[in-house]
mmCIF file of C-alpha atoms in Angstrom:
data_model
loop_
_atom_site.group_PDB
_atom_site.id
_atom_site.type_symbol
_atom_site.label_atom_id
_atom_site.label_comp_id
_atom_site.label_asym_id
_atom_site.label_seq_id
_atom_site.Cartn_x
_atom_site.Cartn_y
_atom_site.Cartn_z
ATOM 1 C CA UNK K 1 76.279 74.771 115.102
ATOM 2 C CA UNK K 2 73.737 77.135 116.678
ATOM 3 C CA UNK K 3 74.022 80.910 116.842
ATOM 4 C CA UNK K 4 74.771 80.576 120.549
ATOM 5 C CA UNK K 5 77.643 78.199 119.733
ATOM 6 C CA UNK K 6 79.051 80.630 117.136
ATOM 7 C CA UNK K 7 79.161 83.515 119.589
ATOM 8 C CA UNK K 8 80.541 81.579 122.541
ATOM 9 C CA UNK K 9 84.044 82.776 123.531
ATOM 10 C CA UNK K 10 85.782 79.614 122.331
ATOM 11 C CA UNK K 11 84.245 79.845 118.831
ATOM 12 C CA UNK K 12 84.715 83.566 118.186
ATOM 13 C CA UNK K 13 87.059 84.678 115.411
ATOM 14 C CA UNK K 14 90.082 86.136 117.155
ATOM 15 C CA UNK K 15 91.410 89.267 115.419
ATOM 16 C CA UNK K 16 94.490 91.478 115.735
ATOM 17 C CA UNK K 17 94.334 94.922 114.085
ATOM 18 C CA UNK K 18 97.605 96.535 112.978
ATOM 19 C CA UNK K 19 97.488 99.997 111.416
ATOM 20 C CA UNK K 20 99.649 103.097 111.663
ATOM 21 C CA UNK K 21 96.698 105.409 112.295
ATOM 22 C CA UNK K 22 94.696 105.316 115.567
ATOM 23 C CA UNK K 23 91.543 106.573 113.838
ATOM 24 C CA UNK K 24 91.583 103.606 111.450
ATOM 25 C CA UNK K 25 92.043 101.193 114.349
ATOM 26 C CA UNK K 26 89.183 102.854 116.202
ATOM 27 C CA UNK K 27 86.893 102.691 113.158
ATOM 28 C CA UNK K 28 87.640 99.028 112.429
ATOM 29 C CA UNK K 29 87.246 98.110 116.095
ATOM 30 C CA UNK K 30 83.829 99.776 116.196
ATOM 31 C CA UNK K 31 82.735 97.854 113.091
ATOM 32 C CA UNK K 32 83.869 94.486 114.437
ATOM 33 C CA UNK K 33 82.584 95.049 117.958
ATOM 34 C CA UNK K 34 79.064 95.261 116.532
ATOM 35 C CA UNK K 35 79.380 91.634 115.394
ATOM 36 C CA UNK K 36 79.260 88.962 118.069
ATOM 37 C CA UNK K 37 81.426 86.630 115.965
ATOM 38 C CA UNK K 38 84.611 88.613 116.647
ATOM 39 C CA UNK K 39 86.985 88.957 119.555
ATOM 40 C CA UNK K 40 89.601 91.713 119.152
ATOM 41 C CA UNK K 41 92.706 90.271 120.780
ATOM 42 C CA UNK K 42 94.970 93.337 120.445
ATOM 43 C CA UNK K 43 95.725 96.416 118.332
ATOM 44 C CA UNK K 44 99.105 97.754 117.202
ATOM 45 C CA UNK K 45 100.375 100.768 115.236
ATOM 46 C CA UNK K 46 104.004 99.665 115.091
ATOM 47 C CA UNK K 47 105.507 96.765 113.156
ATOM 48 C CA UNK K 48 108.068 95.807 115.784
ATOM 49 C CA UNK K 49 105.516 95.870 118.603
ATOM 50 C CA UNK K 50 103.257 93.640 116.513
ATOM 51 C CA UNK K 51 106.021 91.089 115.951
ATOM 52 C CA UNK K 52 106.661 91.010 119.695
ATOM 53 C CA UNK K 53 102.999 90.337 120.458
ATOM 54 C CA UNK K 54 102.277 87.298 122.602
ATOM 55 C CA UNK K 55 98.773 87.223 121.081
ATOM 56 C CA UNK K 56 99.921 86.177 117.593
ATOM 57 C CA UNK K 57 99.923 82.401 118.237
ATOM 58 C CA UNK K 58 96.339 82.586 119.544
ATOM 59 C CA UNK K 59 94.980 84.701 116.669
ATOM 60 C CA UNK K 60 92.826 83.598 113.741
ATOM 61 C CA UNK K 61 92.990 86.744 111.578
ATOM 62 C CA UNK K 62 95.609 89.483 111.373
ATOM 63 C CA UNK K 63 94.316 92.692 109.764
ATOM 64 C CA UNK K 64 97.538 94.251 108.512
ATOM 65 C CA UNK K 65 98.238 97.720 107.143
ATOM 66 C CA UNK K 66 101.258 97.916 104.818
ATOM 67 C CA UNK K 67 102.291 101.399 105.951
ATOM 68 C CA UNK K 68 103.655 100.542 109.420
ATOM 69 C CA UNK K 69 106.462 102.419 111.230
ATOM 70 C CA UNK K 70 109.715 100.694 112.269
ATOM 71 C CA UNK K 71 108.889 97.537 110.328
ATOM 72 C CA UNK K 72 106.649 97.823 107.267
ATOM 73 C CA UNK K 73 103.654 95.610 106.681
ATOM 74 C CA UNK K 74 105.239 93.569 103.900
ATOM 75 C CA UNK K 75 108.144 92.663 106.179
ATOM 76 C CA UNK K 76 105.693 91.739 108.926
ATOM 77 C CA UNK K 77 103.699 89.620 106.476
ATOM 78 C CA UNK K 78 106.777 87.656 105.426
ATOM 79 C CA UNK K 79 108.019 87.203 108.986
ATOM 80 C CA UNK K 80 104.655 86.116 110.378
ATOM 81 C CA UNK K 81 104.255 83.578 107.580
ATOM 82 C CA UNK K 82 107.749 82.245 108.322
ATOM 83 C CA UNK K 83 106.599 81.546 111.893
ATOM 84 C CA UNK K 84 104.116 78.944 110.556
ATOM 85 C CA UNK K 85 101.356 80.119 112.835
ATOM 86 C CA UNK K 86 97.806 78.943 112.302
ATOM 87 C CA UNK K 87 96.512 82.398 111.373
ATOM 88 C CA UNK K 88 95.443 84.127 108.189
ATOM 89 C CA UNK K 89 96.486 87.585 107.090
ATOM 90 C CA UNK K 90 94.180 90.113 105.496
ATOM 91 C CA UNK K 91 96.018 93.165 104.156
ATOM 92 C CA UNK K 92 94.083 96.405 104.596
ATOM 93 C CA UNK K 93 95.694 99.220 102.625
ATOM 94 C CA UNK K 94 95.317 102.516 100.785
ATOM 95 C CA UNK K 95 97.527 101.332 97.906
ATOM 96 C CA UNK K 96 95.589 100.522 94.745
ATOM 97 C CA UNK K 97 98.249 98.374 93.100
ATOM 98 C CA UNK K 98 97.863 95.089 91.295
ATOM 99 C CA UNK K 99 101.613 94.512 91.553
ATOM 100 C CA UNK K 100 101.627 95.093 95.308
ATOM 101 C CA UNK K 101 98.594 92.832 95.761
ATOM 102 C CA UNK K 102 100.385 90.095 93.822
ATOM 103 C CA UNK K 103 103.469 90.616 95.976
ATOM 104 C CA UNK K 104 101.348 90.226 99.115
ATOM 105 C CA UNK K 105 99.723 87.087 97.712
ATOM 106 C CA UNK K 106 103.135 85.628 96.922
ATOM 107 C CA UNK K 107 104.278 86.439 100.478
ATOM 108 C CA UNK K 108 101.324 84.522 101.864
ATOM 109 C CA UNK K 109 98.497 87.037 102.330
ATOM 110 C CA UNK K 110 94.985 85.610 102.242
ATOM 111 C CA UNK K 111 93.342 88.849 101.203
ATOM 112 C CA UNK K 112 93.941 92.434 100.074
ATOM 113 C CA UNK K 113 91.287 95.056 100.846
ATOM 114 C CA UNK K 114 91.372 98.741 99.950
ATOM 115 C CA UNK K 115 90.555 101.253 102.667
ATOM 116 C CA UNK K 116 88.676 103.241 100.041
ATOM 117 C CA UNK K 117 86.205 100.363 99.702
ATOM 118 C CA UNK K 118 83.064 100.079 101.806
ATOM 119 C CA UNK K 119 84.393 98.847 105.145
ATOM 120 C CA UNK K 120 80.877 97.913 106.231
ATOM 121 C CA UNK K 121 81.484 94.589 104.474
ATOM 122 C CA UNK K 122 84.795 94.086 106.284
ATOM 123 C CA UNK K 123 83.210 91.565 108.648
ATOM 124 C CA UNK K 124 82.057 89.491 105.670
ATOM 125 C CA UNK K 125 85.555 89.652 104.151
ATOM 126 C CA UNK K 126 87.117 88.451 107.385
ATOM 127 C CA UNK K 127 84.714 85.535 107.642
ATOM 128 C CA UNK K 128 85.420 84.569 104.027
ATOM 129 C CA UNK K 129 89.150 84.483 104.759
ATOM 130 C CA UNK K 130 88.503 82.608 108.001
ATOM 131 C CA UNK K 131 86.558 80.017 105.993
ATOM 132 C CA UNK K 132 89.536 79.457 103.698
ATOM 133 C CA UNK K 133 88.784 81.783 100.776
ATOM 134 C CA UNK K 134 91.130 84.391 99.329
ATOM 135 C CA UNK K 135 89.731 87.913 99.012
ATOM 136 C CA UNK K 136 91.427 90.139 96.419
ATOM 137 C CA UNK K 137 90.084 93.030 94.290
ATOM 138 C CA UNK K 138 89.112 92.631 90.672
ATOM 139 C CA UNK K 139 91.657 95.117 89.402
ATOM 140 C CA UNK K 140 90.160 95.273 85.906
ATOM 141 C CA UNK K 141 86.886 96.554 87.371
ATOM 142 C CA UNK K 142 88.657 98.800 89.855
ATOM 143 C CA UNK K 143 90.742 100.358 87.070
ATOM 144 C CA UNK K 144 87.581 101.354 85.197
ATOM 145 C CA UNK K 145 86.079 102.788 88.386
ATOM 146 C CA UNK K 146 89.263 104.758 89.047
ATOM 147 C CA UNK K 147 89.210 106.171 85.511
ATOM 148 C CA UNK K 148 85.626 107.356 86.017
ATOM 149 C CA UNK K 149 86.561 108.895 89.369
ATOM 150 C CA UNK K 150 89.493 110.779 87.813
ATOM 151 C CA UNK K 151 87.209 112.181 85.092
ATOM 152 C CA UNK K 152 84.687 113.329 87.711
ATOM 153 C CA UNK K 153 87.418 114.834 89.889
ATOM 154 C CA UNK K 154 88.926 116.722 86.959
ATOM 155 C CA UNK K 155 85.540 118.277 86.150
ATOM 156 C CA UNK K 156 84.984 119.127 89.818
ATOM 157 C CA UNK K 157 88.369 120.849 90.093
ATOM 158 C CA UNK K 158 87.755 122.934 86.975
ATOM 159 C CA UNK K 159 84.279 123.967 88.145
ATOM 160 C CA UNK K 160 85.480 125.259 91.511
ATOM 161 C CA UNK K 161 88.996 126.318 90.449
ATOM 162 C CA UNK K 162 90.587 123.891 92.924
ATOM 163 C CA UNK K 163 93.959 122.192 92.701
ATOM 164 C CA UNK K 164 94.434 118.443 93.144
ATOM 165 C CA UNK K 165 96.262 119.152 96.392
ATOM 166 C CA UNK K 166 93.290 121.143 97.670
ATOM 167 C CA UNK K 167 90.988 118.234 96.781
ATOM 168 C CA UNK K 168 93.265 115.918 98.798
ATOM 169 C CA UNK K 169 93.075 118.279 101.753
ATOM 170 C CA UNK K 170 89.257 118.401 101.513
ATOM 171 C CA UNK K 171 89.022 114.603 101.591
ATOM 172 C CA UNK K 172 91.424 114.286 104.510
ATOM 173 C CA UNK K 173 89.683 117.002 106.522
ATOM 174 C CA UNK K 174 86.379 115.195 105.966
ATOM 175 C CA UNK K 175 87.954 111.942 107.197
ATOM 176 C CA UNK K 176 88.762 113.625 110.489
ATOM 177 C CA UNK K 177 92.470 114.350 110.063
ATOM 178 C CA UNK K 178 93.828 117.406 111.865
ATOM 179 C CA UNK K 179 95.972 119.967 110.052
ATOM 180 C CA UNK K 180 99.110 118.539 111.667
ATOM 181 C CA UNK K 181 98.169 114.996 110.611
ATOM 182 C CA UNK K 182 97.465 116.163 107.055
ATOM 183 C CA UNK K 183 100.837 117.922 107.008
ATOM 184 C CA UNK K 184 102.573 114.705 108.080
ATOM 185 C CA UNK K 185 100.720 112.552 105.538
ATOM 186 C CA UNK K 186 101.301 114.926 102.614
ATOM 187 C CA UNK K 187 104.823 115.997 103.654
ATOM 188 C CA UNK K 188 103.778 119.630 103.983
ATOM 189 C CA UNK K 189 104.174 122.228 106.707
ATOM 190 C CA UNK K 190 101.215 122.965 108.983
ATOM 191 C CA UNK K 191 101.278 126.540 107.667
ATOM 192 C CA UNK K 192 100.847 125.266 104.086
ATOM 193 C CA UNK K 193 97.919 123.068 105.098
ATOM 194 C CA UNK K 194 96.259 125.997 106.878
ATOM 195 C CA UNK K 195 96.748 128.092 103.734
ATOM 196 C CA UNK K 196 95.125 125.369 101.632
ATOM 197 C CA UNK K 197 92.181 125.262 104.032
ATOM 198 C CA UNK K 198 91.655 129.020 103.843
ATOM 199 C CA UNK K 199 91.803 128.923 100.030
ATOM 200 C CA UNK K 200 89.346 126.017 99.925
ATOM 201 C CA UNK K 201 86.751 127.819 102.049
ATOM 202 C CA UNK K 202 87.210 130.988 99.969
ATOM 203 C CA UNK K 203 86.859 129.207 96.613
ATOM 204 C CA UNK K 204 83.859 127.161 97.711
ATOM 205 C CA UNK K 205 82.271 130.181 99.404
ATOM 206 C CA UNK K 206 81.346 128.237 102.520
ATOM 207 C CA UNK K 207 81.760 128.920 106.219
ATOM 208 C CA UNK K 208 85.162 128.047 107.595
ATOM 209 C CA UNK K 209 84.261 124.946 109.567
ATOM 210 C CA UNK K 210 84.607 121.217 109.011
ATOM 211 C CA UNK K 211 80.878 120.462 109.191
ATOM 212 C CA UNK K 212 80.111 122.864 106.343
ATOM 213 C CA UNK K 213 82.964 121.431 104.287
ATOM 214 C CA UNK K 214 81.845 117.848 104.922
ATOM 215 C CA UNK K 215 78.293 118.727 103.876
ATOM 216 C CA UNK K 216 79.541 120.348 100.670
ATOM 217 C CA UNK K 217 81.846 117.432 99.806
ATOM 218 C CA UNK K 218 79.118 114.886 100.513
ATOM 219 C CA UNK K 219 76.512 116.710 98.404
ATOM 220 C CA UNK K 220 78.937 116.974 95.479
ATOM 221 C CA UNK K 221 80.118 113.356 95.551
ATOM 222 C CA UNK K 222 83.688 114.179 96.525
ATOM 223 C CA UNK K 223 83.705 111.605 99.316
#
């Protein structure tokens, strides 16, 4: 099959993206739209809306977040598999959990990818699943990486007198979350998040803007 054949509309890999956060959907869409092999059929941030989609029967790959409102991703996974559709499901999640990955595999998932991984290879992962392979993390390797990250983070916190919560806020600010979004994700009040932000800028002795914070976090390996 020639490259022209691969990128013709009838041979494109048809993808649905389901995630509870619009920024994640936007980022994934931008990655896939750069590759001529993909056709994004639809996007959803709600489990019930996804299950009501008329695009499901015509989809090759469902990119599925587990943290979905109204109907969680694991429920969606089980229900979609019960429909016996000719599609494959690639779970895209923030949860680093061998047990949860095994649960997804048992429910019929064809892959389990962490959002903390390099999403630049997401297109390759999708094509592997499309070609019939299962894509799951090597949790033994990931566990060692996580241990190293925790050691680094602990040293970083001690050096700059930061709390773990403040480190979380730094990372979320650098990912583009607003104070209200951070408050929702961390179950805090907006006032508390704003207080954390002020303390962070004071402790790090940097100007109170996101660009300066992103530069600092990037230079110190916090991202």
